[in-house]
Short mmCIF file of C-alpha atoms in Angstrom, two decimals:
data_model
loop_
_atom_site.label_atom_id
_atom_site.label_comp_id
_atom_site.label_asym_id
_atom_site.label_seq_id
_atom_site.Cartn_x
_atom_site.Cartn_y
_atom_site.Cartn_z
CA UNK A 3 116.55 181.66 86.27
CA UNK A 4 117.97 184.65 88.12
CA UNK A 5 118.63 184.31 91.84
CA UNK A 6 118.67 187.25 94.25
CA UNK A 7 122.03 188.19 95.71
CA UNK A 8 122.50 189.87 99.12
CA UNK A 9 121.89 193.31 97.65
CA UNK A 10 118.59 192.22 96.08
CA UNK A 11 117.40 190.70 99.34
CA UNK A 12 118.30 193.77 101.38
CA UNK A 13 116.81 196.08 98.78
CA UNK A 14 113.42 194.33 98.68
CA UNK A 15 113.24 193.84 102.46
CA UNK A 16 113.88 197.53 103.10
CA UNK A 17 111.11 198.45 100.68
CA UNK A 18 108.67 196.20 102.51
CA UNK A 19 109.58 197.82 105.84
CA UNK A 20 109.10 201.30 104.37
CA UNK A 21 105.71 200.42 102.97
CA UNK A 22 104.59 198.77 106.20
CA UNK A 23 105.13 202.07 107.97
CA UNK A 24 103.35 203.98 105.21
CA UNK A 25 100.31 201.69 105.47
CA UNK A 26 100.31 202.10 109.25
CA UNK A 27 100.23 205.87 108.86
CA UNK A 28 97.44 205.69 106.25
CA UNK A 29 95.28 203.47 108.45
CA UNK A 30 95.84 205.72 111.45
CA UNK A 31 94.86 208.81 109.48
CA UNK A 32 98.31 210.39 109.52
CA UNK A 33 98.32 210.17 105.71
CA UNK A 34 95.37 211.16 103.55
CA UNK A 35 94.47 209.06 100.49
CA UNK A 36 95.96 211.75 98.24
CA UNK A 37 99.21 211.65 100.21
CA UNK A 38 99.22 207.86 100.25
CA UNK A 39 98.46 207.38 96.55
CA UNK A 40 101.98 207.91 95.14
CA UNK A 41 103.42 205.73 97.91
CA UNK A 42 101.09 202.79 97.29
CA UNK A 43 101.52 203.03 93.52
CA UNK A 44 105.29 202.67 93.95
CA UNK A 45 104.52 199.38 95.70
CA UNK A 46 102.04 198.04 93.15
CA UNK A 47 98.84 198.87 95.05
CA UNK A 48 95.89 200.31 93.11
CA UNK A 49 92.49 201.44 94.37
CA UNK A 50 90.04 199.69 92.05
CA UNK A 51 86.28 199.89 91.74
CA UNK A 52 85.50 197.79 94.81
CA UNK A 53 88.77 197.25 96.67
CA UNK A 54 92.52 197.64 96.59
CA UNK A 55 94.39 195.60 94.00
CA UNK A 56 97.97 194.36 94.33
CA UNK A 57 100.02 193.79 91.18
CA UNK A 58 103.02 191.50 91.67
CA UNK A 59 105.97 191.58 89.29
CA UNK A 60 106.98 188.45 87.40
CA UNK A 61 110.05 189.77 85.56
CA UNK A 62 110.04 188.69 81.91
CA UNK A 63 107.33 186.18 82.83
CA UNK A 64 109.65 183.63 84.45
CA UNK A 65 109.05 181.93 87.79
CA UNK A 66 109.59 178.59 89.49
CA UNK A 67 107.38 176.16 91.39
CA UNK A 68 108.23 177.61 94.81
CA UNK A 69 107.17 181.05 93.65
CA UNK A 70 103.97 179.76 92.06
CA UNK A 71 103.06 177.97 95.30
CA UNK A 72 103.57 181.21 97.19
CA UNK A 73 101.22 183.01 94.78
CA UNK A 74 98.66 180.26 95.42
CA UNK A 75 99.12 180.69 99.17
CA UNK A 76 98.60 184.45 98.89
CA UNK A 77 95.44 183.88 96.84
CA UNK A 78 94.06 181.45 99.40
CA UNK A 79 95.09 183.35 102.55
CA UNK A 80 94.67 187.00 101.65
CA UNK A 81 92.36 187.08 98.62
CA UNK A 82 89.38 185.10 97.32
CA UNK A 83 91.25 182.01 96.22
CA UNK A 84 92.44 183.09 92.77
CA UNK A 85 94.79 185.43 90.93
CA UNK A 86 94.62 187.15 87.54
CA UNK A 87 97.58 186.88 85.14
CA UNK A 88 98.03 189.96 82.99
CA UNK A 89 99.30 191.05 79.59
CA UNK A 90 102.49 192.37 81.24
CA UNK A 91 103.29 188.87 82.51
CA UNK A 92 102.39 189.90 86.06
CA UNK A 93 99.73 188.65 88.47
CA UNK A 94 97.06 190.74 90.16
CA UNK A 95 95.20 190.06 93.39
CA UNK A 96 91.90 191.88 93.29
CA UNK A 97 90.65 191.67 96.87
CA UNK A 98 93.45 192.10 99.46
CA UNK A 99 92.84 194.19 102.56
CA UNK A 100 95.18 197.16 102.74
CA UNK A 101 96.37 196.20 106.23
CA UNK A 102 97.43 192.80 104.87
CA UNK A 103 99.49 194.07 101.92
CA UNK A 104 102.75 194.53 103.88
CA UNK A 105 102.46 190.93 105.11
CA UNK A 106 101.84 189.76 101.54
CA UNK A 107 104.91 191.63 100.31
CA UNK A 108 107.00 190.19 103.15
CA UNK A 109 105.93 186.67 102.22
CA UNK A 110 106.64 187.32 98.54
CA UNK A 111 110.12 188.58 99.46
CA UNK A 112 110.82 185.15 100.98
CA UNK A 113 110.61 183.67 97.46
CA UNK A 114 112.36 186.54 95.66
CA UNK A 115 109.24 188.34 94.47
CA UNK A 116 108.04 191.92 94.86
CA UNK A 117 105.67 194.56 93.48
CA UNK A 118 108.20 197.33 92.84
CA UNK A 119 107.56 199.41 89.69
CA UNK A 120 104.43 197.52 88.69
CA UNK A 121 102.66 200.89 88.68
CA UNK A 122 103.45 204.59 88.55
CA UNK A 123 105.25 206.75 85.98
CA UNK A 124 108.37 204.63 85.85
CA UNK A 125 109.90 201.78 83.85
CA UNK A 126 107.47 198.89 84.30
CA UNK A 127 108.08 195.14 84.26
CA UNK A 128 110.33 194.23 81.30
CA UNK A 129 108.56 191.55 79.28
CA UNK A 130 109.91 188.86 76.96
CA UNK A 131 108.98 185.98 74.69
CA UNK A 132 107.28 183.32 76.83
CA UNK A 133 109.20 180.60 74.94
CA UNK A 134 112.55 182.29 75.65
CA UNK A 135 115.42 179.85 76.09
CA UNK A 136 113.39 177.05 74.56
CA UNK A 137 112.16 178.24 71.17
CA UNK A 138 113.64 176.47 68.19
CA UNK A 139 113.73 179.70 66.18
CA UNK A 140 115.39 182.12 68.58
CA UNK A 141 118.72 183.86 67.91
CA UNK A 142 119.50 183.95 71.63
CA UNK A 143 117.67 183.88 74.95
CA UNK A 144 116.33 187.41 75.58
CA UNK A 145 115.91 186.95 79.34
CA UNK A 146 119.50 187.80 80.39
CA UNK A 147 119.09 191.17 78.69
CA UNK A 148 115.67 191.66 80.25
CA UNK A 149 117.24 190.95 83.66
CA UNK A 150 120.07 193.42 82.99
CA UNK A 151 117.46 196.05 82.09
CA UNK A 152 115.50 195.20 85.25
CA UNK A 153 118.54 195.74 87.46
CA UNK A 154 119.48 198.96 85.69
CA UNK A 155 115.95 200.40 85.82
CA UNK A 156 114.91 199.48 89.37
CA UNK A 157 114.47 202.79 91.21
CA UNK A 158 116.69 204.53 88.68
CA UNK A 159 117.01 208.00 90.27
CA UNK A 160 116.54 209.83 86.98
CA UNK A 161 113.61 207.79 85.69
CA UNK A 162 111.42 207.21 88.74
CA UNK A 163 109.07 210.07 87.82
CA UNK A 164 108.76 210.02 84.05
CA UNK A 165 106.06 211.92 82.16
CA UNK A 166 104.11 208.62 82.01
CA UNK A 167 104.62 204.89 82.48
CA UNK A 168 107.26 203.30 80.26
CA UNK A 169 107.25 199.75 78.91
CA UNK A 170 110.08 197.67 77.41
CA UNK A 171 109.85 194.27 75.69
CA UNK A 172 112.59 191.99 74.37
CA UNK A 173 112.31 189.14 71.87
CA UNK A 174 114.95 186.72 70.70
CA UNK A 175 113.41 185.50 67.45
CA UNK A 176 112.41 186.89 64.07
CA UNK A 177 108.85 185.79 64.82
CA UNK A 178 107.81 188.26 67.49
CA UNK A 179 105.94 186.64 70.39
CA UNK A 180 106.49 189.61 72.73
CA UNK A 181 104.65 192.34 70.77
CA UNK A 182 107.76 194.56 70.83
CA UNK A 183 106.37 197.06 68.33
CA UNK A 184 103.58 198.20 70.66
CA UNK A 185 106.02 199.10 73.45
CA UNK A 186 107.79 202.34 74.30
CA UNK A 187 111.02 200.47 73.56
CA UNK A 188 111.05 197.17 71.69
CA UNK A 189 114.26 195.17 71.34
CA UNK A 190 114.76 192.30 68.90
CA UNK A 191 117.91 190.22 69.24
CA UNK A 192 119.81 189.85 65.97
CA UNK A 193 123.31 188.92 64.79
CA UNK A 194 125.48 190.94 62.44
CA UNK A 195 127.49 189.49 59.57
CA UNK A 196 130.27 188.51 61.97
CA UNK A 197 127.83 186.63 64.19
CA UNK A 198 127.95 189.15 67.04
CA UNK A 199 124.83 189.69 69.15
CA UNK A 200 123.01 192.99 69.00
CA UNK A 201 119.56 194.53 68.90
CA UNK A 202 117.19 196.05 66.42
CA UNK A 203 115.64 198.93 68.37
CA UNK A 204 112.07 200.18 68.06
CA UNK A 205 110.76 203.28 69.86
CA UNK A 206 107.36 204.88 70.24
CA UNK A 207 104.87 202.05 70.18
CA UNK A 208 101.82 201.85 72.38
CA UNK A 209 98.07 201.33 72.47
CA UNK A 210 95.52 203.24 74.57
CA UNK A 211 93.51 206.16 73.20
CA UNK A 212 96.17 206.87 70.54
CA UNK A 213 97.47 203.53 69.25
CA UNK A 214 100.76 203.65 67.36
CA UNK A 215 103.24 201.16 65.97
CA UNK A 216 106.84 201.74 67.09
CA UNK A 217 109.38 203.11 64.62
CA UNK A 218 112.75 201.52 64.01
CA UNK A 219 115.58 203.77 65.23
CA UNK A 220 118.49 201.31 64.97
CA UNK A 221 118.99 198.28 62.72
CA UNK A 222 121.84 196.98 64.85
CA UNK A 223 122.86 198.12 68.31
CA UNK A 224 125.92 196.27 69.67
CA UNK A 225 125.35 194.30 72.87
CA UNK A 226 127.79 196.43 74.85
CA UNK A 227 125.71 199.57 74.14
CA UNK A 228 122.37 198.23 75.40
CA UNK A 229 122.24 200.27 78.61
CA UNK A 230 123.81 203.40 77.15
CA UNK A 231 121.36 203.51 74.25
CA UNK A 232 118.36 202.73 76.47
CA UNK A 233 119.44 205.48 78.84
CA UNK A 234 119.78 207.88 75.92
CA UNK A 235 116.20 207.15 74.83
CA UNK A 236 114.90 207.66 78.37
CA UNK A 237 116.84 210.92 78.80
CA UNK A 238 115.39 212.34 75.60
CA UNK A 239 111.89 211.26 76.59
CA UNK A 240 112.27 212.59 80.14
CA UNK A 241 113.46 215.93 78.79
CA UNK A 242 110.93 216.45 75.98
CA UNK A 243 107.96 214.26 76.92
CA UNK A 244 104.88 216.32 77.73
CA UNK A 245 103.91 216.72 81.37
CA UNK A 246 101.03 219.16 80.81
CA UNK A 247 98.64 216.52 79.45
CA UNK A 248 98.77 212.90 80.59
CA UNK A 249 96.96 211.81 77.42
CA UNK A 250 99.85 213.16 75.34
CA UNK A 251 102.70 212.22 77.64
CA UNK A 252 103.81 208.87 76.21
CA UNK A 253 106.91 208.60 74.06
CA UNK A 254 104.71 207.58 71.11
CA UNK A 255 103.27 211.11 71.10
CA UNK A 256 106.77 212.57 71.25
CA UNK A 257 107.69 210.39 68.27
CA UNK A 258 104.56 211.51 66.40
CA UNK A 259 105.00 215.23 67.13
CA UNK A 260 108.77 215.35 66.68
CA UNK A 261 109.13 212.93 63.79
CA UNK A 262 111.33 209.89 63.41
CA UNK A 263 114.38 211.64 61.98
CA UNK A 264 114.48 214.39 64.60
CA UNK A 265 113.86 212.09 67.54
CA UNK A 266 116.41 209.57 66.32
CA UNK A 267 118.97 212.35 65.95
CA UNK A 268 118.25 213.51 69.51
CA UNK A 269 118.73 209.96 70.77
CA UNK A 270 121.96 209.50 68.86
CA UNK A 271 123.36 212.80 70.19
CA UNK A 272 122.54 211.76 73.75
CA UNK A 273 124.01 208.33 73.07
CA UNK A 274 127.31 209.87 72.00
CA UNK A 275 127.44 211.68 75.36
CA UNK A 276 126.94 208.56 77.50
CA UNK A 277 128.54 205.74 75.51
CA UNK A 278 132.01 204.28 76.18
CA UNK A 279 131.72 204.93 79.88
CA UNK A 280 130.11 203.50 83.00
CA UNK A 281 127.07 202.38 81.01
CA UNK A 282 129.07 200.05 78.77
CA UNK A 283 127.87 196.51 79.31
CA UNK A 284 130.93 194.37 80.16
CA UNK A 285 131.09 190.97 78.52
CA UNK A 286 131.91 189.44 81.90
CA UNK A 287 128.67 190.82 83.34
CA UNK A 288 126.63 189.54 80.39
CA UNK A 289 128.21 186.12 80.88
CA UNK A 290 127.51 186.22 84.63
CA UNK A 291 123.82 187.00 84.15
CA UNK A 292 123.51 184.59 81.21
CA UNK A 293 124.81 181.77 83.40
CA UNK A 294 121.67 182.08 85.53
CA UNK A 295 119.62 181.24 82.44
CA UNK A 296 121.63 178.25 81.28
CA UNK A 297 119.33 175.60 79.80
CA UNK A 298 118.52 172.65 82.03
CA UNK A 299 120.15 169.25 81.40
CA UNK A 300 117.85 167.89 78.71
CA UNK A 301 117.51 164.12 78.58
CA UNK A 302 118.40 162.26 75.43
CA UNK A 303 115.38 161.16 73.47
CA UNK A 304 115.12 157.42 74.02
CA UNK A 305 114.48 154.91 71.27
CA UNK A 306 110.77 154.39 70.92
CA UNK A 307 109.73 157.67 72.58
CA UNK A 308 108.55 159.23 69.34
CA UNK A 309 106.60 156.13 68.36
CA UNK A 310 105.01 155.88 71.81
CA UNK A 311 103.94 159.52 71.65
CA UNK A 312 102.47 159.03 68.18
CA UNK A 313 100.54 156.01 69.42
CA UNK A 314 99.22 157.99 72.37
CA UNK A 315 97.94 160.66 69.98
CA UNK A 316 96.28 158.02 67.80
CA UNK A 317 94.51 156.48 70.76
CA UNK A 318 93.25 159.73 72.33
CA UNK A 319 91.73 162.30 69.92
CA UNK A 320 91.46 164.91 72.69
CA UNK A 321 95.18 164.57 73.40
CA UNK A 322 95.92 164.85 69.68
CA UNK A 323 94.02 168.15 69.45
CA UNK A 324 95.78 169.43 72.58
CA UNK A 325 99.19 168.52 71.17
CA UNK A 326 98.44 170.22 67.87
CA UNK A 327 97.34 173.50 69.46
CA UNK A 328 99.22 173.75 72.76
CA UNK A 329 102.69 172.37 71.97
CA UNK A 330 105.38 174.56 70.40
CA UNK A 331 108.66 173.44 68.80
CA UNK A 332 111.65 173.18 71.15
CA UNK A 333 115.35 173.47 70.38
CA UNK A 334 116.07 170.13 72.12
CA UNK A 335 115.08 166.88 70.37
CA UNK A 336 112.17 165.12 72.03
CA UNK A 337 111.04 168.25 73.91
CA UNK A 338 108.27 170.82 73.47
CA UNK A 339 107.00 173.97 75.15
CA UNK A 340 103.51 173.37 76.50
CA UNK A 341 100.92 176.13 76.83
CA UNK A 342 98.44 175.78 79.69
CA UNK A 343 95.41 177.75 78.61
CA UNK A 344 93.83 179.96 81.26
CA UNK A 345 90.82 180.32 78.97
CA UNK A 346 88.46 177.45 79.88
CA UNK A 347 85.13 177.80 78.11
CA UNK A 348 82.90 180.27 79.93
CA UNK A 349 85.52 181.37 82.46
CA UNK A 350 87.30 184.70 83.02
CA UNK A 351 90.43 184.90 80.82
CA UNK A 352 93.69 184.88 82.76
CA UNK A 353 92.27 183.73 86.10
CA UNK A 354 93.75 180.77 87.97
CA UNK A 355 92.63 179.35 91.30
CA UNK A 356 95.03 178.56 94.11
CA UNK A 357 94.54 174.86 93.44
CA UNK A 358 95.29 175.29 89.75
CA UNK A 359 98.44 177.27 90.52
CA UNK A 360 99.59 174.51 92.85
CA UNK A 361 98.99 171.89 90.17
CA UNK A 362 101.07 173.90 87.68
CA UNK A 363 103.83 174.10 90.29
CA UNK A 364 103.70 170.32 90.73
CA UNK A 365 103.87 169.76 86.98
CA UNK A 366 106.82 172.13 86.64
CA UNK A 367 108.75 170.28 89.33
CA UNK A 368 107.89 166.82 88.08
CA UNK A 369 108.04 167.28 84.32
CA UNK A 370 109.29 170.78 83.52
CA UNK A 371 112.73 171.39 85.07
CA UNK A 372 111.08 173.69 87.65
CA UNK A 373 110.30 176.45 85.15
CA UNK A 374 107.02 178.25 84.47
CA UNK A 375 106.32 181.18 82.20
CA UNK A 376 103.49 183.69 82.03
CA UNK A 377 102.65 184.78 78.49
CA UNK A 378 101.44 188.25 77.54
CA UNK A 379 98.40 186.42 76.17
CA UNK A 380 97.41 185.55 79.76
CA UNK A 381 98.33 181.87 79.65
CA UNK A 382 100.94 179.79 81.49
CA UNK A 383 103.71 177.83 79.81
CA UNK A 384 105.89 174.86 80.79
CA UNK A 385 108.82 175.72 78.50
CA UNK A 386 110.73 172.42 78.76
CA UNK A 387 108.71 169.18 78.75
CA UNK A 388 109.54 165.83 77.19
CA UNK A 389 107.00 164.90 74.55
CA UNK A 390 106.89 161.46 76.14
CA UNK A 391 105.49 163.09 79.31
CA UNK A 392 102.78 165.09 77.55
CA UNK A 393 100.04 162.41 77.89
CA UNK A 394 100.44 162.34 81.68
CA UNK A 395 100.62 166.14 81.89
CA UNK A 396 97.46 166.34 79.81
CA UNK A 397 95.70 163.85 82.08
CA UNK A 398 96.49 165.93 85.16
CA UNK A 399 95.55 169.20 83.48
CA UNK A 400 92.23 167.73 82.40
CA UNK A 401 91.45 166.82 86.00
CA UNK A 402 92.00 170.45 87.03
CA UNK A 403 90.02 172.04 84.19
CA UNK A 404 93.19 173.32 82.50
CA UNK A 405 93.35 171.13 79.39
CA UNK A 406 91.56 173.45 76.97
CA UNK A 407 93.16 172.85 73.56
CA UNK A 408 92.63 176.38 72.29
CA UNK A 409 96.00 178.16 72.18
CA UNK A 410 95.73 180.72 69.40
CA UNK A 411 92.09 179.91 68.62
CA UNK A 412 89.01 182.09 68.88
CA UNK A 413 88.35 181.17 72.53
CA UNK A 414 91.92 182.02 73.59
CA UNK A 415 90.72 185.55 74.31
CA UNK A 416 92.71 188.37 75.89
CA UNK A 417 90.45 190.51 78.07
CA UNK A 418 91.05 193.21 80.66
CA UNK A 419 89.13 193.05 83.97
CA UNK A 420 86.71 195.68 82.67
CA UNK A 421 83.92 197.22 84.71
CA UNK A 422 83.70 194.20 86.99
CA UNK A 423 86.84 195.47 88.75
CA UNK A 424 88.39 198.56 87.14
CA UNK A 425 87.46 202.10 88.16
CA UNK A 426 88.46 203.38 84.72
CA UNK A 427 86.39 200.96 82.66
CA UNK A 428 83.24 202.09 80.87
CA UNK A 429 81.97 198.62 79.91
CA UNK A 430 82.27 194.99 80.93
CA UNK A 431 84.92 192.81 79.29
CA UNK A 432 84.87 189.50 81.13
CA UNK A 433 81.20 188.61 80.46
CA UNK A 434 81.68 189.38 76.75
CA UNK A 435 84.71 187.08 76.62
CA UNK A 436 82.78 184.37 78.44
CA UNK A 437 79.83 184.58 76.05
CA UNK A 438 82.06 184.50 72.96
CA UNK A 439 83.88 181.43 74.26
CA UNK A 440 80.56 179.73 74.98
CA UNK A 441 79.28 180.57 71.49
CA UNK A 442 82.35 178.99 69.89
CA UNK A 443 82.84 176.24 72.49
CA UNK A 444 82.73 173.29 70.10
CA UNK A 445 86.29 172.12 69.51
CA UNK A 446 85.58 171.11 65.91
CA UNK A 447 84.28 174.55 65.10
CA UNK A 448 87.31 176.23 66.65
CA UNK A 449 89.64 173.99 64.65
CA UNK A 450 87.74 174.79 61.46
CA UNK A 451 88.11 178.53 62.07
CA UNK A 452 91.82 178.20 62.85
CA UNK A 453 94.18 180.88 64.16
CA UNK A 454 92.18 183.90 65.26
CA UNK A 455 93.07 186.33 68.06
CA UNK A 456 90.17 188.07 69.80
CA UNK A 457 91.11 190.85 72.25
CA UNK A 458 88.71 192.84 74.40
CA UNK A 459 89.14 196.12 76.32
CA UNK A 460 86.60 197.68 78.66
CA UNK A 461 87.76 201.24 77.98
CA UNK A 462 89.91 203.33 75.69
CA UNK A 463 93.04 202.62 77.75
CA UNK A 464 93.22 199.30 75.83
CA UNK A 465 94.56 197.05 78.58
CA UNK A 466 93.05 194.16 76.60
CA UNK A 467 95.17 195.06 73.54
CA UNK A 468 92.09 195.23 71.33
CA UNK A 469 93.89 197.39 68.77
CA UNK A 470 96.14 194.45 67.80
CA UNK A 471 93.47 191.77 67.84
CA UNK A 472 92.57 190.11 64.58
CA UNK A 473 89.13 190.91 65.93
CA UNK A 474 89.31 193.70 68.50
CA UNK A 475 86.44 194.73 70.75
CA UNK A 476 86.32 198.04 72.63
CA UNK A 477 83.61 198.60 75.21
CA UNK A 478 82.32 202.16 75.53
CA UNK A 479 79.53 203.88 77.44
CA UNK A 480 76.85 205.62 75.42
CA UNK A 481 73.91 207.32 77.14
CA UNK A 482 74.25 205.03 80.13
CA UNK A 483 74.45 201.81 78.11
CA UNK A 484 77.35 199.58 77.07
CA UNK A 485 78.26 199.47 73.39
CA UNK A 486 81.05 197.54 71.72
CA UNK A 487 83.09 198.77 68.78
CA UNK A 488 84.72 196.21 66.47
CA UNK A 489 88.13 196.60 64.86
CA UNK A 490 89.53 194.16 62.31
CA UNK A 491 92.98 193.34 60.99
CA UNK A 492 95.14 194.13 64.00
CA UNK A 493 98.28 192.16 64.74
CA UNK A 494 100.95 192.20 67.46
CA UNK A 495 103.69 190.14 65.82
CA UNK A 496 106.57 191.09 63.52
CA UNK A 497 103.97 192.49 61.09
CA UNK A 498 102.33 194.66 63.70
CA UNK A 499 99.23 196.54 62.57
CA UNK A 500 96.51 198.56 64.28
CA UNK A 501 93.05 197.22 63.58
CA UNK A 502 90.55 199.35 61.67
CA UNK A 503 87.15 200.33 63.04
CA UNK A 504 84.47 198.79 60.82
CA UNK A 505 81.49 200.91 61.86
CA UNK A 506 79.07 201.77 64.63
CA UNK A 507 79.13 199.78 67.86
CA UNK A 508 76.92 196.92 68.96
CA UNK A 509 74.93 196.55 72.15
CA UNK A 510 75.93 194.17 74.91
CA UNK A 511 73.24 191.79 73.69
CA UNK A 512 74.33 192.09 70.06
CA UNK A 513 78.13 191.95 70.20
CA UNK A 514 78.47 188.15 70.23
CA UNK A 515 76.18 187.82 67.20
CA UNK A 516 78.34 190.45 65.47
CA UNK A 517 81.52 188.48 66.17
CA UNK A 518 79.86 185.38 64.77
CA UNK A 519 78.88 187.30 61.65
CA UNK A 520 82.51 188.37 61.16
CA UNK A 521 83.70 184.78 61.57
CA UNK A 522 81.07 183.35 59.21
CA UNK A 523 81.99 185.99 56.63
CA UNK A 524 85.62 184.98 56.84
CA UNK A 525 84.77 181.30 56.43
CA UNK A 526 82.78 182.12 53.34
CA UNK A 527 85.47 184.15 51.61
CA UNK A 528 88.70 182.35 52.49
CA UNK A 529 90.36 180.63 49.55
CA UNK A 530 91.33 177.51 51.51
CA UNK A 531 91.36 176.21 55.10
CA UNK A 532 95.04 177.20 55.17
CA UNK A 533 94.24 180.90 54.65
CA UNK A 534 93.84 182.21 58.19
CA UNK A 535 91.62 185.11 59.21
CA UNK A 536 94.32 187.77 59.11
CA UNK A 537 95.58 186.71 55.68
CA UNK A 538 92.06 186.70 54.30
CA UNK A 539 91.27 190.10 55.78
CA UNK A 540 94.43 191.61 54.32
CA UNK A 541 93.55 190.15 50.93
CA UNK A 542 89.95 191.37 50.71
CA UNK A 543 89.82 194.38 53.04
CA UNK A 544 86.93 195.33 55.28
CA UNK A 545 84.17 195.78 52.68
CA UNK A 546 82.74 192.23 52.88
CA UNK A 547 82.66 192.42 56.67
CA UNK A 548 80.93 195.81 56.67
CA UNK A 549 78.40 194.46 54.21
CA UNK A 550 77.70 191.49 56.45
CA UNK A 551 77.48 193.56 59.62
CA UNK A 552 75.61 196.61 58.41
CA UNK A 553 74.07 195.68 55.07
CA UNK A 554 76.22 198.15 53.15
CA UNK A 555 79.89 198.49 52.33
#
């Protein structure tokens, strides 16, 4: 993984010193809250419903054991003993005292971490496939390009005050695990006929109150043009993006109002102005950054390893279920990528205690080549583990309450913090997620249902990605009460789709029953156990589900 150089260290340290002085002036009354707000946002500090919240960047979701231990230490020392991993592959601390934040940032800087550009109208944390560098199906590791974009975008003088926040995602495989088509810019690594690396470029995706799927603006962008083309997109957006209405300020609205052909032409004209110059990406620089992400020295699979693993699965049914759901194919023989679910039954999705974070750090060091990933689905991943070590890893995870075998199942729920924490939320999200997971807790029932993504947001800002849930749930306030609207058929992969609203909302007491009705309807109409929820929904449409929910199609 990337290591800071002297410039990085100096850069982050100077930012901490600046913010320490800004906090001092806020606490002394020299700065009002209105004056302080843009300063704290540039350092990842939000004012939530009950307290300040600090969002720490985990670029492209990659960190090591030392960094994870530091996050655990911050949780234990400065917060309430836990952290919340987010859909942007970051971590949030919900209860720090403002006077402690500079000390937290100084400690994070010791392990090459920071909170720069995790908030504000700037280019946010660049996200990537959580199996990057390990996935058997990837064209190339997307993380070197995500790192290049991070370095280029950090405090970019032209793009520090954009019309609105701006999000970029990069994936290295045809199967999209980074949801690139719901980002302002989505990049998919591809090869041309000559085998050269490039990118398919999508622009104008996003969720929130106006969900839109990104439009393809380039089938193949050569590697050398990555920064020039990205800069061209940002220049066009910065010039034409609306600043009179924050609800219409995202590039997706510009795409919608301008049209694909016109916006693409604007981008291409700007690209012609900036290409073949200082923004060209030198091959030597790509190679230098890529060297940081060289795969670890994988051990040769020993004779008998596969048989021993098979025997372990036969002798432990719980391990067999875990291996089926939480292991992903790896490019190295005898290895797998292991998902650690942060969705234990009845718990808040995405939360991890300090002790759990420390255990994950230990496992990464002992079994995982010192690598950990955060997925946009709010789970953790050990990307490189020997299958022969999985039984011992499972044993240790089970002892820490982290062995839930539910990756991709109905209890693997994405949920925003909702009204328990967020000042913008209009309904609770976490309790709904907890109740759904408790309703479907039985492992056998989850396995019978199969792949099904439930995503919950506590307001129209859609931080829980409900629009792209197979079953999406949006909490709204109506006459002082919480109601929950259901959408069906959403997807955030290479076949991205926005879910469709099926009808009127359900009360807090009724929403879990409604979800169960949707699931039971699917089980009754699927043609075989191999037909998953999304495939069945796309085959039959929403009429059977409306009939089941409301008594009429």
